[in-house]
Amino acid sequence: MQPKIAAQMFDNLVTQAGGKEAAASVIASAVGHSISIGTLTKIKNGQLEVPLLWAWALMDATRNNCFDTYRASSVRDGGETCLYALSGEASEEGGQAVCAGIRAAQSGDAGDYAAAVVEAREASAKFDEMAVRFEALAAGVTPIRKA
């Protein structure tokens, strides 16, 4: 992905989230620490790379899966992702999320809750990737190939 495209998509997510302050709040609640407005500005302007966890947090809050959609519409290494492998990866991530959730529920430990959040987000991202891929196939979308 081109850095300018990533910066523009991130800028759109920040705007959709309600501005820099609202976006910083959303991201902070997802990652567990405060976020600098200046850092958000640098990312929006393309001076820093977009942190994946931050993009996921904003995509969840806005229900705009722009990064996932962009990634799913691109073909890596000239070949398409195997649908069986993608489904297997989603299943594995889902199982890990369930295990982490049960562990957190049983222990009540903040560290286990944090681990459960990470696992749930990873599973969610993989299921989103799978959904976008299957939606594209159902709609008959032709993947963009590198020239």
mmCIF file of the C-alpha atoms, coordinates in Angstrom:
data_MODEL
# 
_entry.id   MODEL 
# 
loop_
_atom_site.group_PDB 
_atom_site.id 
_atom_site.type_symbol 
_atom_site.label_atom_id 
_atom_site.label_alt_id 
_atom_site.label_comp_id 
_atom_site.label_asym_id 
_atom_site.label_entity_id 
_atom_site.label_seq_id 
_atom_site.pdbx_PDB_ins_code 
_atom_site.Cartn_x 
_atom_site.Cartn_y 
_atom_site.Cartn_z 
_atom_site.occupancy 
_atom_site.B_iso_or_equiv 
_atom_site.pdbx_formal_charge 
_atom_site.auth_seq_id 
_atom_site.auth_comp_id 
_atom_site.auth_asym_id 
_atom_site.auth_atom_id 
_atom_site.pdbx_PDB_model_num 
ATOM 1   C CA . MET A 1 1   ? 0.000   0.000   0.000   1.00 0.00 ? 1   MET A CA 1 
ATOM 2   C CA . GLN A 1 2   ? 1.293   3.417   -0.876  1.00 0.00 ? 2   GLN A CA 1 
ATOM 3   C CA . PRO A 1 3   ? 1.946   5.598   2.212   1.00 0.00 ? 3   PRO A CA 1 
ATOM 4   C CA . LYS A 1 4   ? -0.127  8.461   0.769   1.00 0.00 ? 4   LYS A CA 1 
ATOM 5   C CA . ILE A 1 5   ? -3.113  6.170   0.297   1.00 0.00 ? 5   ILE A CA 1 
ATOM 6   C CA . ALA A 1 6   ? -2.788  4.874   3.855   1.00 0.00 ? 6   ALA A CA 1 
ATOM 7   C CA . ALA A 1 7   ? -2.529  8.434   5.201   1.00 0.00 ? 7   ALA A CA 1 
ATOM 8   C CA . GLN A 1 8   ? -5.632  9.517   3.263   1.00 0.00 ? 8   GLN A CA 1 
ATOM 9   C CA . MET A 1 9   ? -7.660  6.529   4.448   1.00 0.00 ? 9   MET A CA 1 
ATOM 10  C CA . PHE A 1 10  ? -6.529  7.202   8.029   1.00 0.00 ? 10  PHE A CA 1 
ATOM 11  C CA . ASP A 1 11  ? -7.481  10.878  7.656   1.00 0.00 ? 11  ASP A CA 1 
ATOM 12  C CA . ASN A 1 12  ? -10.951 9.834   6.465   1.00 0.00 ? 12  ASN A CA 1 
ATOM 13  C CA . LEU A 1 13  ? -11.353 7.502   9.448   1.00 0.00 ? 13  LEU A CA 1 
ATOM 14  C CA . VAL A 1 14  ? -10.342 10.287  11.859  1.00 0.00 ? 14  VAL A CA 1 
ATOM 15  C CA . THR A 1 15  ? -12.917 12.595  10.274  1.00 0.00 ? 15  THR A CA 1 
ATOM 16  C CA . GLN A 1 16  ? -15.617 9.903   10.397  1.00 0.00 ? 16  GLN A CA 1 
ATOM 17  C CA . ALA A 1 17  ? -14.798 9.242   14.059  1.00 0.00 ? 17  ALA A CA 1 
ATOM 18  C CA . GLY A 1 18  ? -15.609 12.878  14.844  1.00 0.00 ? 18  GLY A CA 1 
ATOM 19  C CA . GLY A 1 19  ? -12.236 14.593  14.589  1.00 0.00 ? 19  GLY A CA 1 
ATOM 20  C CA . LYS A 1 20  ? -8.820  14.233  16.177  1.00 0.00 ? 20  LYS A CA 1 
ATOM 21  C CA . GLU A 1 21  ? -9.948  14.359  19.814  1.00 0.00 ? 21  GLU A CA 1 
ATOM 22  C CA . ALA A 1 22  ? -12.677 11.761  19.293  1.00 0.00 ? 22  ALA A CA 1 
ATOM 23  C CA . ALA A 1 23  ? -10.328 9.557   17.266  1.00 0.00 ? 23  ALA A CA 1 
ATOM 24  C CA . ALA A 1 24  ? -7.664  9.814   19.975  1.00 0.00 ? 24  ALA A CA 1 
ATOM 25  C CA . SER A 1 25  ? -10.260 8.697   22.541  1.00 0.00 ? 25  SER A CA 1 
ATOM 26  C CA . VAL A 1 26  ? -11.350 5.751   20.417  1.00 0.00 ? 26  VAL A CA 1 
ATOM 27  C CA . ILE A 1 27  ? -7.762  4.653   19.829  1.00 0.00 ? 27  ILE A CA 1 
ATOM 28  C CA . ALA A 1 28  ? -6.757  5.142   23.477  1.00 0.00 ? 28  ALA A CA 1 
ATOM 29  C CA . SER A 1 29  ? -9.655  2.989   24.663  1.00 0.00 ? 29  SER A CA 1 
ATOM 30  C CA . ALA A 1 30  ? -8.646  0.258   22.219  1.00 0.00 ? 30  ALA A CA 1 
ATOM 31  C CA . VAL A 1 31  ? -4.908  0.206   22.907  1.00 0.00 ? 31  VAL A CA 1 
ATOM 32  C CA . GLY A 1 32  ? -4.949  1.086   26.594  1.00 0.00 ? 32  GLY A CA 1 
ATOM 33  C CA . HIS A 1 33  ? -2.783  4.210   26.604  1.00 0.00 ? 33  HIS A CA 1 
ATOM 34  C CA . SER A 1 34  ? -3.125  7.870   25.671  1.00 0.00 ? 34  SER A CA 1 
ATOM 35  C CA . ILE A 1 35  ? -2.642  9.057   22.101  1.00 0.00 ? 35  ILE A CA 1 
ATOM 36  C CA . SER A 1 36  ? -1.029  12.362  21.148  1.00 0.00 ? 36  SER A CA 1 
ATOM 37  C CA . ILE A 1 37  ? -3.067  14.659  18.894  1.00 0.00 ? 37  ILE A CA 1 
ATOM 38  C CA . GLY A 1 38  ? 0.242   15.710  17.311  1.00 0.00 ? 38  GLY A CA 1 
ATOM 39  C CA . THR A 1 39  ? 1.012   12.118  16.403  1.00 0.00 ? 39  THR A CA 1 
ATOM 40  C CA . LEU A 1 40  ? -2.437  11.769  14.828  1.00 0.00 ? 40  LEU A CA 1 
ATOM 41  C CA . THR A 1 41  ? -1.745  14.891  12.773  1.00 0.00 ? 41  THR A CA 1 
ATOM 42  C CA . LYS A 1 42  ? 1.616   13.533  11.596  1.00 0.00 ? 42  LYS A CA 1 
ATOM 43  C CA . ILE A 1 43  ? -0.016  10.257  10.549  1.00 0.00 ? 43  ILE A CA 1 
ATOM 44  C CA . LYS A 1 44  ? -2.828  12.087  8.735   1.00 0.00 ? 44  LYS A CA 1 
ATOM 45  C CA . ASN A 1 45  ? -0.247  14.203  6.896   1.00 0.00 ? 45  ASN A CA 1 
ATOM 46  C CA . GLY A 1 46  ? 1.789   11.157  5.876   1.00 0.00 ? 46  GLY A CA 1 
ATOM 47  C CA . GLN A 1 47  ? 4.795   12.003  8.046   1.00 0.00 ? 47  GLN A CA 1 
ATOM 48  C CA . LEU A 1 48  ? 4.419   8.781   10.062  1.00 0.00 ? 48  LEU A CA 1 
ATOM 49  C CA . GLU A 1 49  ? 3.168   5.338   9.090   1.00 0.00 ? 49  GLU A CA 1 
ATOM 50  C CA . VAL A 1 50  ? -0.325  4.274   10.121  1.00 0.00 ? 50  VAL A CA 1 
ATOM 51  C CA . PRO A 1 51  ? -0.230  1.934   13.162  1.00 0.00 ? 51  PRO A CA 1 
ATOM 52  C CA . LEU A 1 52  ? -2.359  -1.111  12.366  1.00 0.00 ? 52  LEU A CA 1 
ATOM 53  C CA . LEU A 1 53  ? -3.998  -1.288  15.799  1.00 0.00 ? 53  LEU A CA 1 
ATOM 54  C CA . TRP A 1 54  ? -4.994  2.368   15.481  1.00 0.00 ? 54  TRP A CA 1 
ATOM 55  C CA . ALA A 1 55  ? -6.519  1.785   12.054  1.00 0.00 ? 55  ALA A CA 1 
ATOM 56  C CA . TRP A 1 56  ? -8.438  -1.231  13.378  1.00 0.00 ? 56  TRP A CA 1 
ATOM 57  C CA . ALA A 1 57  ? -9.781  0.784   16.304  1.00 0.00 ? 57  ALA A CA 1 
ATOM 58  C CA . LEU A 1 58  ? -11.056 3.527   14.005  1.00 0.00 ? 58  LEU A CA 1 
ATOM 59  C CA . MET A 1 59  ? -12.465 1.025   11.504  1.00 0.00 ? 59  MET A CA 1 
ATOM 60  C CA . ASP A 1 60  ? -14.381 -0.668  14.330  1.00 0.00 ? 60  ASP A CA 1 
ATOM 61  C CA . ALA A 1 61  ? -15.708 2.661   15.604  1.00 0.00 ? 61  ALA A CA 1 
ATOM 62  C CA . THR A 1 62  ? -16.775 3.960   12.198  1.00 0.00 ? 62  THR A CA 1 
ATOM 63  C CA . ARG A 1 63  ? -17.725 0.624   10.637  1.00 0.00 ? 63  ARG A CA 1 
ATOM 64  C CA . ASN A 1 64  ? -15.624 1.683   7.646   1.00 0.00 ? 64  ASN A CA 1 
ATOM 65  C CA . ASN A 1 65  ? -13.372 -1.228  6.721   1.00 0.00 ? 65  ASN A CA 1 
ATOM 66  C CA . CYS A 1 66  ? -11.380 0.770   4.173   1.00 0.00 ? 66  CYS A CA 1 
ATOM 67  C CA . PHE A 1 67  ? -7.976  -0.784  4.974   1.00 0.00 ? 67  PHE A CA 1 
ATOM 68  C CA . ASP A 1 68  ? -9.399  -4.321  4.888   1.00 0.00 ? 68  ASP A CA 1 
ATOM 69  C CA . THR A 1 69  ? -11.261 -3.599  1.653   1.00 0.00 ? 69  THR A CA 1 
ATOM 70  C CA . TYR A 1 70  ? -8.171  -2.118  0.028   1.00 0.00 ? 70  TYR A CA 1 
ATOM 71  C CA . ARG A 1 71  ? -6.038  -5.063  1.111   1.00 0.00 ? 71  ARG A CA 1 
ATOM 72  C CA . ALA A 1 72  ? -8.598  -7.620  -0.043  1.00 0.00 ? 72  ALA A CA 1 
ATOM 73  C CA . SER A 1 73  ? -8.859  -5.960  -3.452  1.00 0.00 ? 73  SER A CA 1 
ATOM 74  C CA . SER A 1 74  ? -5.113  -6.196  -3.984  1.00 0.00 ? 74  SER A CA 1 
ATOM 75  C CA . VAL A 1 75  ? -3.498  -9.435  -5.009  1.00 0.00 ? 75  VAL A CA 1 
ATOM 76  C CA . ARG A 1 76  ? -0.277  -10.295 -3.220  1.00 0.00 ? 76  ARG A CA 1 
ATOM 77  C CA . ASP A 1 77  ? 2.636   -11.819 -5.089  1.00 0.00 ? 77  ASP A CA 1 
ATOM 78  C CA . GLY A 1 78  ? 0.618   -12.138 -8.289  1.00 0.00 ? 78  GLY A CA 1 
ATOM 79  C CA . GLY A 1 79  ? -1.590  -14.877 -6.847  1.00 0.00 ? 79  GLY A CA 1 
ATOM 80  C CA . GLU A 1 80  ? -4.793  -14.971 -4.905  1.00 0.00 ? 80  GLU A CA 1 
ATOM 81  C CA . THR A 1 81  ? -5.108  -16.038 -1.300  1.00 0.00 ? 81  THR A CA 1 
ATOM 82  C CA . CYS A 1 82  ? -6.279  -19.628 -1.026  1.00 0.00 ? 82  CYS A CA 1 
ATOM 83  C CA . LEU A 1 83  ? -9.844  -19.569 0.267   1.00 0.00 ? 83  LEU A CA 1 
ATOM 84  C CA . TYR A 1 84  ? -9.278  -22.756 2.242   1.00 0.00 ? 84  TYR A CA 1 
ATOM 85  C CA . ALA A 1 85  ? -6.208  -21.277 3.932   1.00 0.00 ? 85  ALA A CA 1 
ATOM 86  C CA . LEU A 1 86  ? -8.050  -18.036 4.659   1.00 0.00 ? 86  LEU A CA 1 
ATOM 87  C CA . SER A 1 87  ? -10.962 -19.937 6.207   1.00 0.00 ? 87  SER A CA 1 
ATOM 88  C CA . GLY A 1 88  ? -8.547  -22.030 8.267   1.00 0.00 ? 88  GLY A CA 1 
ATOM 89  C CA . GLU A 1 89  ? -6.718  -18.932 9.493   1.00 0.00 ? 89  GLU A CA 1 
ATOM 90  C CA . ALA A 1 90  ? -10.024 -17.343 10.502  1.00 0.00 ? 90  ALA A CA 1 
ATOM 91  C CA . SER A 1 91  ? -10.998 -20.486 12.382  1.00 0.00 ? 91  SER A CA 1 
ATOM 92  C CA . GLU A 1 92  ? -7.655  -20.589 14.181  1.00 0.00 ? 92  GLU A CA 1 
ATOM 93  C CA . GLU A 1 93  ? -7.857  -16.913 15.165  1.00 0.00 ? 93  GLU A CA 1 
ATOM 94  C CA . GLY A 1 94  ? -11.435 -17.400 16.350  1.00 0.00 ? 94  GLY A CA 1 
ATOM 95  C CA . GLY A 1 95  ? -10.420 -20.342 18.522  1.00 0.00 ? 95  GLY A CA 1 
ATOM 96  C CA . GLN A 1 96  ? -7.573  -18.362 20.049  1.00 0.00 ? 96  GLN A CA 1 
ATOM 97  C CA . ALA A 1 97  ? -9.960  -15.492 20.801  1.00 0.00 ? 97  ALA A CA 1 
ATOM 98  C CA . VAL A 1 98  ? -12.435 -17.817 22.514  1.00 0.00 ? 98  VAL A CA 1 
ATOM 99  C CA . CYS A 1 99  ? -9.669  -19.396 24.625  1.00 0.00 ? 99  CYS A CA 1 
ATOM 100 C CA . ALA A 1 100 ? -8.343  -15.982 25.640  1.00 0.00 ? 100 ALA A CA 1 
ATOM 101 C CA . GLY A 1 101 ? -11.866 -14.810 26.492  1.00 0.00 ? 101 GLY A CA 1 
ATOM 102 C CA . ILE A 1 102 ? -12.524 -17.822 28.701  1.00 0.00 ? 102 ILE A CA 1 
ATOM 103 C CA . ARG A 1 103 ? -9.138  -17.397 30.396  1.00 0.00 ? 103 ARG A CA 1 
ATOM 104 C CA . ALA A 1 104 ? -9.925  -13.728 31.105  1.00 0.00 ? 104 ALA A CA 1 
ATOM 105 C CA . ALA A 1 105 ? -13.413 -14.497 32.392  1.00 0.00 ? 105 ALA A CA 1 
ATOM 106 C CA . GLN A 1 106 ? -12.054 -17.123 34.764  1.00 0.00 ? 106 GLN A CA 1 
ATOM 107 C CA . SER A 1 107 ? -9.109  -15.130 36.090  1.00 0.00 ? 107 SER A CA 1 
ATOM 108 C CA . GLY A 1 108 ? -10.519 -11.608 36.170  1.00 0.00 ? 108 GLY A CA 1 
ATOM 109 C CA . ASP A 1 109 ? -6.944  -10.422 35.603  1.00 0.00 ? 109 ASP A CA 1 
ATOM 110 C CA . ALA A 1 110 ? -6.403  -7.147  33.700  1.00 0.00 ? 110 ALA A CA 1 
ATOM 111 C CA . GLY A 1 111 ? -3.556  -8.705  31.717  1.00 0.00 ? 111 GLY A CA 1 
ATOM 112 C CA . ASP A 1 112 ? -5.804  -11.560 30.621  1.00 0.00 ? 112 ASP A CA 1 
ATOM 113 C CA . TYR A 1 113 ? -8.501  -9.058  29.632  1.00 0.00 ? 113 TYR A CA 1 
ATOM 114 C CA . ALA A 1 114 ? -5.937  -7.165  27.545  1.00 0.00 ? 114 ALA A CA 1 
ATOM 115 C CA . ALA A 1 115 ? -4.791  -10.399 25.897  1.00 0.00 ? 115 ALA A CA 1 
ATOM 116 C CA . ALA A 1 116 ? -8.422  -11.279 25.143  1.00 0.00 ? 116 ALA A CA 1 
ATOM 117 C CA . VAL A 1 117 ? -8.887  -7.895  23.467  1.00 0.00 ? 117 VAL A CA 1 
ATOM 118 C CA . VAL A 1 118 ? -5.853  -8.472  21.253  1.00 0.00 ? 118 VAL A CA 1 
ATOM 119 C CA . GLU A 1 119 ? -6.982  -11.970 20.291  1.00 0.00 ? 119 GLU A CA 1 
ATOM 120 C CA . ALA A 1 120 ? -10.546 -10.807 19.612  1.00 0.00 ? 120 ALA A CA 1 
ATOM 121 C CA . ARG A 1 121 ? -9.309  -7.988  17.365  1.00 0.00 ? 121 ARG A CA 1 
ATOM 122 C CA . GLU A 1 122 ? -7.021  -10.358 15.460  1.00 0.00 ? 122 GLU A CA 1 
ATOM 123 C CA . ALA A 1 123 ? -9.911  -12.773 14.950  1.00 0.00 ? 123 ALA A CA 1 
ATOM 124 C CA . SER A 1 124 ? -12.210 -9.946  13.918  1.00 0.00 ? 124 SER A CA 1 
ATOM 125 C CA . ALA A 1 125 ? -9.687  -8.705  11.366  1.00 0.00 ? 125 ALA A CA 1 
ATOM 126 C CA . LYS A 1 126 ? -9.285  -12.183 9.896   1.00 0.00 ? 126 LYS A CA 1 
ATOM 127 C CA . PHE A 1 127 ? -13.054 -12.707 9.702   1.00 0.00 ? 127 PHE A CA 1 
ATOM 128 C CA . ASP A 1 128 ? -13.430 -9.257  8.115   1.00 0.00 ? 128 ASP A CA 1 
ATOM 129 C CA . GLU A 1 129 ? -10.773 -10.173 5.551   1.00 0.00 ? 129 GLU A CA 1 
ATOM 130 C CA . MET A 1 130 ? -12.625 -13.387 4.804   1.00 0.00 ? 130 MET A CA 1 
ATOM 131 C CA . ALA A 1 131 ? -15.982 -11.590 4.502   1.00 0.00 ? 131 ALA A CA 1 
ATOM 132 C CA . VAL A 1 132 ? -14.573 -8.950  2.155   1.00 0.00 ? 132 VAL A CA 1 
ATOM 133 C CA . ARG A 1 133 ? -12.995 -11.633 -0.016  1.00 0.00 ? 133 ARG A CA 1 
ATOM 134 C CA . PHE A 1 134 ? -16.166 -13.706 -0.254  1.00 0.00 ? 134 PHE A CA 1 
ATOM 135 C CA . GLU A 1 135 ? -18.321 -10.602 -0.844  1.00 0.00 ? 135 GLU A CA 1 
ATOM 136 C CA . ALA A 1 136 ? -16.050 -9.649  -3.735  1.00 0.00 ? 136 ALA A CA 1 
ATOM 137 C CA . LEU A 1 137 ? -16.344 -13.133 -5.203  1.00 0.00 ? 137 LEU A CA 1 
ATOM 138 C CA . ALA A 1 138 ? -20.135 -13.119 -4.771  1.00 0.00 ? 138 ALA A CA 1 
ATOM 139 C CA . ALA A 1 139 ? -20.326 -9.774  -6.572  1.00 0.00 ? 139 ALA A CA 1 
ATOM 140 C CA . GLY A 1 140 ? -18.042 -10.958 -9.350  1.00 0.00 ? 140 GLY A CA 1 
ATOM 141 C CA . VAL A 1 141 ? -15.370 -8.350  -8.593  1.00 0.00 ? 141 VAL A CA 1 
ATOM 142 C CA . THR A 1 142 ? -12.114 -8.852  -10.445 1.00 0.00 ? 142 THR A CA 1 
ATOM 143 C CA . PRO A 1 143 ? -9.077  -8.346  -8.201  1.00 0.00 ? 143 PRO A CA 1 
ATOM 144 C CA . ILE A 1 144 ? -6.687  -5.545  -9.139  1.00 0.00 ? 144 ILE A CA 1 
ATOM 145 C CA . ARG A 1 145 ? -3.408  -6.982  -10.366 1.00 0.00 ? 145 ARG A CA 1 
ATOM 146 C CA . LYS A 1 146 ? -0.030  -5.318  -10.369 1.00 0.00 ? 146 LYS A CA 1 
ATOM 147 C CA . ALA A 1 147 ? 1.127   -4.315  -13.836 1.00 0.00 ? 147 ALA A CA 1 
# 
